[in-house]
XYZ file of C-alpha atoms in Angstrom:
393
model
C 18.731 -24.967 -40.223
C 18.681 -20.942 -40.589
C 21.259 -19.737 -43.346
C 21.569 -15.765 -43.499
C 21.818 -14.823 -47.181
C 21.157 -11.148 -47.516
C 20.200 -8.251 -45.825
C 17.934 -5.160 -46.452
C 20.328 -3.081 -44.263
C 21.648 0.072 -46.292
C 24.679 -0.738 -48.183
C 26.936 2.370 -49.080
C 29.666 0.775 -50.174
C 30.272 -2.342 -52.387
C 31.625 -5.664 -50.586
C 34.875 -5.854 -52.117
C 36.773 -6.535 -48.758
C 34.110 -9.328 -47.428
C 34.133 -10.582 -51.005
C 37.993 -10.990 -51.097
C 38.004 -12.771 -47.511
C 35.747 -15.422 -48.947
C 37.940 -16.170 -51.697
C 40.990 -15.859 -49.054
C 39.510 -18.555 -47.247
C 39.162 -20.280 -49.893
C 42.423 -20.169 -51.485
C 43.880 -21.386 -47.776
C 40.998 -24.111 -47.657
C 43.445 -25.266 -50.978
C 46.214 -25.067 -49.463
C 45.770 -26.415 -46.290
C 44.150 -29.368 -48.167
C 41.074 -28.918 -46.607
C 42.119 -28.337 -43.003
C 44.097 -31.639 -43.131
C 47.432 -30.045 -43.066
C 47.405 -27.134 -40.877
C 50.712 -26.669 -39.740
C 51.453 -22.841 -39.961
C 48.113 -22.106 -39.706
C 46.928 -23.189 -36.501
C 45.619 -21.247 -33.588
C 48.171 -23.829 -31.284
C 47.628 -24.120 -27.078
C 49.718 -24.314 -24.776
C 52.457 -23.035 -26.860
C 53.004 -19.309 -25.666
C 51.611 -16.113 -27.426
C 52.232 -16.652 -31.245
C 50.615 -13.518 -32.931
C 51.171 -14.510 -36.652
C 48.730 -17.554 -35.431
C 46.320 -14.476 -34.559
C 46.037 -13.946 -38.391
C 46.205 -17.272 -39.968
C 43.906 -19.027 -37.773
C 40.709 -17.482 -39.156
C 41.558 -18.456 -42.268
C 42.017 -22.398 -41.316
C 39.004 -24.757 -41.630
C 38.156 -28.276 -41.628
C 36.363 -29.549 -44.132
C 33.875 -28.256 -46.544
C 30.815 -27.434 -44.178
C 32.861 -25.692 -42.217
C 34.097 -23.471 -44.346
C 30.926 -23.178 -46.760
C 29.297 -22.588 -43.683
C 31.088 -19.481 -42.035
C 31.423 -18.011 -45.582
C 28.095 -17.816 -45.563
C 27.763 -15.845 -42.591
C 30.494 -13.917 -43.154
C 29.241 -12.025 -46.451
C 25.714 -11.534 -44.529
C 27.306 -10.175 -41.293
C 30.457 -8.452 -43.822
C 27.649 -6.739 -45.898
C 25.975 -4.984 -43.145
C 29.654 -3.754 -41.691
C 31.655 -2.874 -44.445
C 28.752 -1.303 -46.281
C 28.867 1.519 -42.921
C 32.797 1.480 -43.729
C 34.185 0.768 -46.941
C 37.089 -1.761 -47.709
C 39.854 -0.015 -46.284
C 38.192 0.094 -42.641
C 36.252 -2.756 -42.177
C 39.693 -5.242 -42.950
C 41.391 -3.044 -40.379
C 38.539 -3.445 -38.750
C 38.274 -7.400 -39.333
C 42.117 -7.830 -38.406
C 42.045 -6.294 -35.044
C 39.050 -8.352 -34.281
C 40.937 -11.477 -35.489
C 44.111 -10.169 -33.441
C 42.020 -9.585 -30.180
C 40.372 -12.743 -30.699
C 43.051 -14.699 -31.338
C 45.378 -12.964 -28.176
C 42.763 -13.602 -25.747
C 42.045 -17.750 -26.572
C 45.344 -17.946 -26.948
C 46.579 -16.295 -23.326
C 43.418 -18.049 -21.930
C 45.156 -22.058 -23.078
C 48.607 -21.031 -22.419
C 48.325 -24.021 -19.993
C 46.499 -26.271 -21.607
C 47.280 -29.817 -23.564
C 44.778 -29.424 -26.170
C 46.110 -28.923 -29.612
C 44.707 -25.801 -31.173
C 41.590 -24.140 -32.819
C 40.977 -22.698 -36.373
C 38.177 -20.865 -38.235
C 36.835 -17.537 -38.830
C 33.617 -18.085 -36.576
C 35.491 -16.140 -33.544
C 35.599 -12.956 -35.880
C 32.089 -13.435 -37.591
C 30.444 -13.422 -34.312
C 32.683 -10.075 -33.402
C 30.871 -8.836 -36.624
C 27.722 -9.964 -35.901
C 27.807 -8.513 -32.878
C 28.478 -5.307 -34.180
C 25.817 -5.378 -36.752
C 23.666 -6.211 -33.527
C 24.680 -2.516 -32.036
C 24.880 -0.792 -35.390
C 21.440 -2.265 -37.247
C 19.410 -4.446 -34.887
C 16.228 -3.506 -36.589
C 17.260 -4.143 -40.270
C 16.280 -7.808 -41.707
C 18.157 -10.550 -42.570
C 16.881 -12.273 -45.472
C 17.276 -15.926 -43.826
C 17.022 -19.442 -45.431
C 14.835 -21.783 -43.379
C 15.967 -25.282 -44.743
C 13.791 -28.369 -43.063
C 12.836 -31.759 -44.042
C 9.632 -33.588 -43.963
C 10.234 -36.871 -44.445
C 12.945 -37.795 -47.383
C 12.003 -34.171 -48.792
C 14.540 -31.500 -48.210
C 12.644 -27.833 -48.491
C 13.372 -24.460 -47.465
C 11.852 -21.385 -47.602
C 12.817 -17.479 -46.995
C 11.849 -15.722 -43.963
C 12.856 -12.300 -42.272
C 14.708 -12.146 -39.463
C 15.989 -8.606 -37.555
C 19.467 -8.685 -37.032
C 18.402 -7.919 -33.122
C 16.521 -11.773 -33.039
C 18.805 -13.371 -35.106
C 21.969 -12.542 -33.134
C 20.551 -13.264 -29.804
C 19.134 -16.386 -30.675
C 22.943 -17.735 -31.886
C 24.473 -16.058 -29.069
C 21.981 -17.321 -26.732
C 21.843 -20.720 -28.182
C 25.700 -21.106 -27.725
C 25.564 -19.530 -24.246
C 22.922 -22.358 -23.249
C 25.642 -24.872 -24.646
C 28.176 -23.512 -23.238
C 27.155 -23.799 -19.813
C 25.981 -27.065 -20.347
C 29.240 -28.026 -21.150
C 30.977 -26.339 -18.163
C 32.035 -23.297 -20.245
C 34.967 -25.956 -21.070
C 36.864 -24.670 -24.487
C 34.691 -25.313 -27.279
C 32.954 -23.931 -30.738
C 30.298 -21.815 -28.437
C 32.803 -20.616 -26.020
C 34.782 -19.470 -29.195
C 31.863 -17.888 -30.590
C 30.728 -16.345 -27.232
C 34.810 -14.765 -27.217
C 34.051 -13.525 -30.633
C 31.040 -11.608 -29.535
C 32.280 -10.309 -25.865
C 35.023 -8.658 -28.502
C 33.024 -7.248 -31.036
C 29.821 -5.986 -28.548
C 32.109 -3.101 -27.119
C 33.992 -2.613 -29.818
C 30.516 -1.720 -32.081
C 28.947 0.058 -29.060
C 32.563 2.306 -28.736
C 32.463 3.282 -32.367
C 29.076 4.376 -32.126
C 29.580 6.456 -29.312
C 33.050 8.553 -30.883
C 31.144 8.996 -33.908
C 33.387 6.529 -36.308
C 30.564 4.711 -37.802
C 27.237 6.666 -39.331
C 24.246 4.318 -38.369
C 21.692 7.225 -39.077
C 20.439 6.847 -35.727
C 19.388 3.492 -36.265
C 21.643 1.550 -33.789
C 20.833 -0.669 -30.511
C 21.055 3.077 -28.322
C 18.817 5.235 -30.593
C 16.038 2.191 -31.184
C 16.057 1.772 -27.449
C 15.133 5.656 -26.844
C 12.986 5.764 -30.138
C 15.081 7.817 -31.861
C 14.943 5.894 -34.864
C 11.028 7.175 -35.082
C 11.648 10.780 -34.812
C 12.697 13.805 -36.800
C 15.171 17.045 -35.838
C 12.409 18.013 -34.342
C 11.428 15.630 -32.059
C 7.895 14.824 -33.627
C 7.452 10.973 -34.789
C 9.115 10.310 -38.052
C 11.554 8.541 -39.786
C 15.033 9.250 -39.724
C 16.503 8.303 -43.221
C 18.092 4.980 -43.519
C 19.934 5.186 -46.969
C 20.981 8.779 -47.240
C 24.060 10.286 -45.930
C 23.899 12.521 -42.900
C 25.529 15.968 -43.856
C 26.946 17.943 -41.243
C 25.381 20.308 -38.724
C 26.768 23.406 -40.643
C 25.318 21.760 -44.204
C 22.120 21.224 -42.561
C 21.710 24.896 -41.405
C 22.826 25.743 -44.798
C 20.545 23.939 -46.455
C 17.227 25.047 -44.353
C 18.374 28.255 -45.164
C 18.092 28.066 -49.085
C 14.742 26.008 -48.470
C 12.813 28.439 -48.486
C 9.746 27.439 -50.658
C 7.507 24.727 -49.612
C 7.784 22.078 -52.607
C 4.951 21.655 -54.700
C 2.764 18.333 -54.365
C 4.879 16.469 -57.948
C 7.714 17.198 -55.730
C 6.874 15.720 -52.770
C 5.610 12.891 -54.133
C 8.458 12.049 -56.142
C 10.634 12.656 -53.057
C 8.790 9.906 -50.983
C 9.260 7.560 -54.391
C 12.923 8.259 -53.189
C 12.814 7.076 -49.798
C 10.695 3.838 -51.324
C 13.583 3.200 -53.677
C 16.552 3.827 -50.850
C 14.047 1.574 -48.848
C 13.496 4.393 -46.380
C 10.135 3.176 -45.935
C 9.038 4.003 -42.594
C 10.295 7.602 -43.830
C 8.700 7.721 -46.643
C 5.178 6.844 -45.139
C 5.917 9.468 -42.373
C 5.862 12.179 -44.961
C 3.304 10.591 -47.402
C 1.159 10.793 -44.617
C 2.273 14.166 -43.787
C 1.381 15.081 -47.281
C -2.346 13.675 -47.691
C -3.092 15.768 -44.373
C -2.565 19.176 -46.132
C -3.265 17.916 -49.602
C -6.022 14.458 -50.036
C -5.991 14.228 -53.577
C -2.315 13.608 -53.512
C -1.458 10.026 -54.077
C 0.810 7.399 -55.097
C 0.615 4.805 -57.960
C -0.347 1.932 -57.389
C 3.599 0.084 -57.934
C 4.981 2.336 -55.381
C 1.932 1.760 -52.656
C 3.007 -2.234 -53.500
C 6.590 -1.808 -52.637
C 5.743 0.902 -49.288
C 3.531 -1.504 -47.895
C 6.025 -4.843 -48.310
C 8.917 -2.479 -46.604
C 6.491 -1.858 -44.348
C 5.566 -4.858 -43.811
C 9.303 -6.254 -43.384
C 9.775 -3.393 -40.844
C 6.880 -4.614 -38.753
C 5.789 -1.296 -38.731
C 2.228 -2.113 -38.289
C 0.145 1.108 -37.412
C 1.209 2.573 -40.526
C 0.632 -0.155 -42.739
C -2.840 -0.962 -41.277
C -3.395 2.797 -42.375
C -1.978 2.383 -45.754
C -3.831 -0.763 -46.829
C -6.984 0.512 -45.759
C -5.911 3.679 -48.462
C -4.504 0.678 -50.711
C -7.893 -1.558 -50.689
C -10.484 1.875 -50.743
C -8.308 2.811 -54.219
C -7.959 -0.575 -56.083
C -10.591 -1.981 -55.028
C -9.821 -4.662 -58.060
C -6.516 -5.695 -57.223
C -7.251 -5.894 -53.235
C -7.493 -9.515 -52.558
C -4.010 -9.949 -51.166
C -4.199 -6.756 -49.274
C -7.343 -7.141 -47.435
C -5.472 -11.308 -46.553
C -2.791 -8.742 -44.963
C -4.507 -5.989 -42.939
C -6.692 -8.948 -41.903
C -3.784 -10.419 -40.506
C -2.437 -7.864 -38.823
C -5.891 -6.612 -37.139
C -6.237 -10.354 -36.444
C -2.564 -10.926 -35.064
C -1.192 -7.782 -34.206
C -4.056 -5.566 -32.774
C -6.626 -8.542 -31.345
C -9.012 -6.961 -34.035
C -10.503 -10.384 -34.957
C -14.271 -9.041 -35.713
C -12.560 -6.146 -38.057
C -10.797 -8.863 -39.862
C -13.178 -10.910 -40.347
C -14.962 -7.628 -42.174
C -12.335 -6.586 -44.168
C -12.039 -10.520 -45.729
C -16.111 -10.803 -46.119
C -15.466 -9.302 -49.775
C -12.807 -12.226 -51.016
C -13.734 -14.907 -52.597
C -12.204 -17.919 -51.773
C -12.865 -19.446 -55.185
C -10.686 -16.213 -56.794
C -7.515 -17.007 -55.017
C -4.375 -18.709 -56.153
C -3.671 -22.060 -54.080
C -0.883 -20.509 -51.926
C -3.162 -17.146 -51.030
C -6.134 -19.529 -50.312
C -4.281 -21.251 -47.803
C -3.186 -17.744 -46.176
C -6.979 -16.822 -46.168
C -8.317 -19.656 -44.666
C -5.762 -19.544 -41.553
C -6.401 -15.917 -40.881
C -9.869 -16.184 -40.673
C -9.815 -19.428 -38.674
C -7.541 -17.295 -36.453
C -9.823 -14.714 -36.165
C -12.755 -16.438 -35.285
C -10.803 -18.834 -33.064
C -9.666 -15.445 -30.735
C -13.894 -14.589 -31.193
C -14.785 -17.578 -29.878
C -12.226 -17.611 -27.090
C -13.976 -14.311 -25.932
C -11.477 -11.709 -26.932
C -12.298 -8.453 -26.176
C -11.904 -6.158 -29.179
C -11.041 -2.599 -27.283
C -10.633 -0.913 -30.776
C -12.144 -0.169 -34.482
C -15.329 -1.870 -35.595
């Protein structure tokens, strides 16, 4: 089971709205006795266009998984949207989604002899598929929950918003078409995102929503890796765009170049908004013109784990090897990680194995041990299956 229950996608303003729909739902899970008496709430078929159903519907569910579960994924899905739009919007936002939703499945079993539908699922997967358009690359801090055996565990994995949405989507497009694309949960869920997709991709284009040119249209053409300029960089993730007219404004009083303490604490900025891909663009940029110009060692740890969420592999490959040459004492997990990455990522498996010859097995907590010793099996497994290593040692 995969349970989203966070996200590192830039919040800029607090949940309040998603955070008063869950205890909405809530409050009508009460008073509908659990979904057990849902008169006046129910989406009903067959029984004309009832708008007022539109509303109420979302906030009907049956029984306790059912409503723990959507609540879940509607403050991971809620964070990402109403932190781009603030209260006010995103439950305009949220209503017209539950109004379009509702409209269509209900026009769509004006003839039909089933009873009715409830839940806020339709609407979630409108939001999720606008946080698919507006942040695809962000992470969604994801609950992995399996059993082996009797033994329940889980465990915490990262998942782009880009995977995770297509997988759900996908999964309940595969089910409904197994199932004749009869009514259903996934046909619900696929009507929830056919409303939101266009809906995200239309407020991108007219400008209503800020994604710092991080949505589906700008990752597709790279934007999201370049500056004003055009050269490869980050675009900031966390920080407000100012307008064209600020910008100029702004370039025109910079005048100086800022001194290396100030460009340093600048990209311990972009580390702490979680810029990081931004941040190692111009930390780079700033050991070019100046090498003895580094970072501490706390905020190399936290550039190279947002790094790492990113996938942004070239760069981190680059600052590990900076990482492992300066603490040479505290390297052990680091070299595990580049290792991994030359291994996995760039079919490096002989440059791997090099940069792990220093570890010692006997030095390593139980957990990193077991990380070590699957990398360099890895490694020399893709050796001895011939791989050709086109690149570095």
């Amino acid at each position: 089971m995969f349970i989203p229950v966070g996200t590192d996608a830039p919040i800029y303003h607090r949940p309040f709205a998603t955070v008063g729909l869950i205890l909405a739902n809530i409050g009508s899970f009460v008073l509908t006795a659990g979904g057990t008496q849902p008169e006046g709430w129910l989406l009903s078929f067959g029984q004309g266009l009832r708008p007022w159903e539109w509303m109420t519907a979302p906030f009907l569910h049956f029984g306790f998984m059912h409503l723990i579960g959507n609540m879940i994924f509607l403050w991971s899905f809620g964070l990402i949207i109403e932190g781009k739009l603030g209260w006010l919007r995103f439950l305009t936002l949220y209503g017209f989604l539950a109004a379009v939703g509702g409209c269509i499945t209900q026009t769509l079993m004006l003839w039909s002899d089933a009873v009715g539908a409830g839940g806020a699922s339709g609407v979630i997967y409108s939001l999720m598929a606008i946080a698919l358009v507006w942040a695809p690359k962000n992470c969604l801090d994801v609950m992995l929950v399996y059993s082996i055996g009797f033994y329940l565990r889980t465990t915490l994995i990262d998942v782009t918003v880009l995977t995770f949405s297509v997988c759900f989507i996908g999964f309940d497009l595969l089910f409904a078409w197994l199932g004749g694309f009869t009514m259903s949960s996934e046909v619900l869920h696929l009507l929830g995102a056919a409303v939101g997709f266009p809906v995200g991709i239309v407020m991108v284009k007219r400008g209503m929503v800020d994604c710092e040119d991080w949505d589906l249209f700008s990752v597709m053409r790279g934007d999201h890796l370049k500056d004003s300029t055009g050269n490869v960089a980050a675009r900031p993730i966390r920080e407000w765009k100012s307008s064209e007219k600020q910008d100029q404004r702004e370039n025109q009083v910079r005048r100086k170049k800022p001194g290396r303490a100030s460009q340093l604490k600048s990209v311990r900025e972009m580390i702490a908004g979680q810029r990081y891909l931004g941040a190692w663009t111009k930390y780079d940029a700033l050991r070019a013109t100046s090498p003895k110009s580094h970072l501490d060692e706390k905020a190399m740890r936290d550039l190279i784990e947002g790094l790492r969420r990113q996938e942004e592999w070239g760069p981190l490959v680059s600052l590990l090897e900076e990482y492992i040459d300066r603490f040479p004492e505290s390297d052990r997990q680091a070299r595990i990680l580049l290792a991994a990455i030359l291994s996995q990522q760039q079919q490096r498996p002989r440059a791997a194995l090099k940069i792990l010859a220093p570890v010692e097995p006997e030095s390593l907590g139980d957990e990193q041990r077991r990380h070590f010793e699957k990398v360099r099996r890895k490694a020399q497994s893709q050796i001895d299956e011939g791989i050709l290593e086109l690149s570095g040692d």
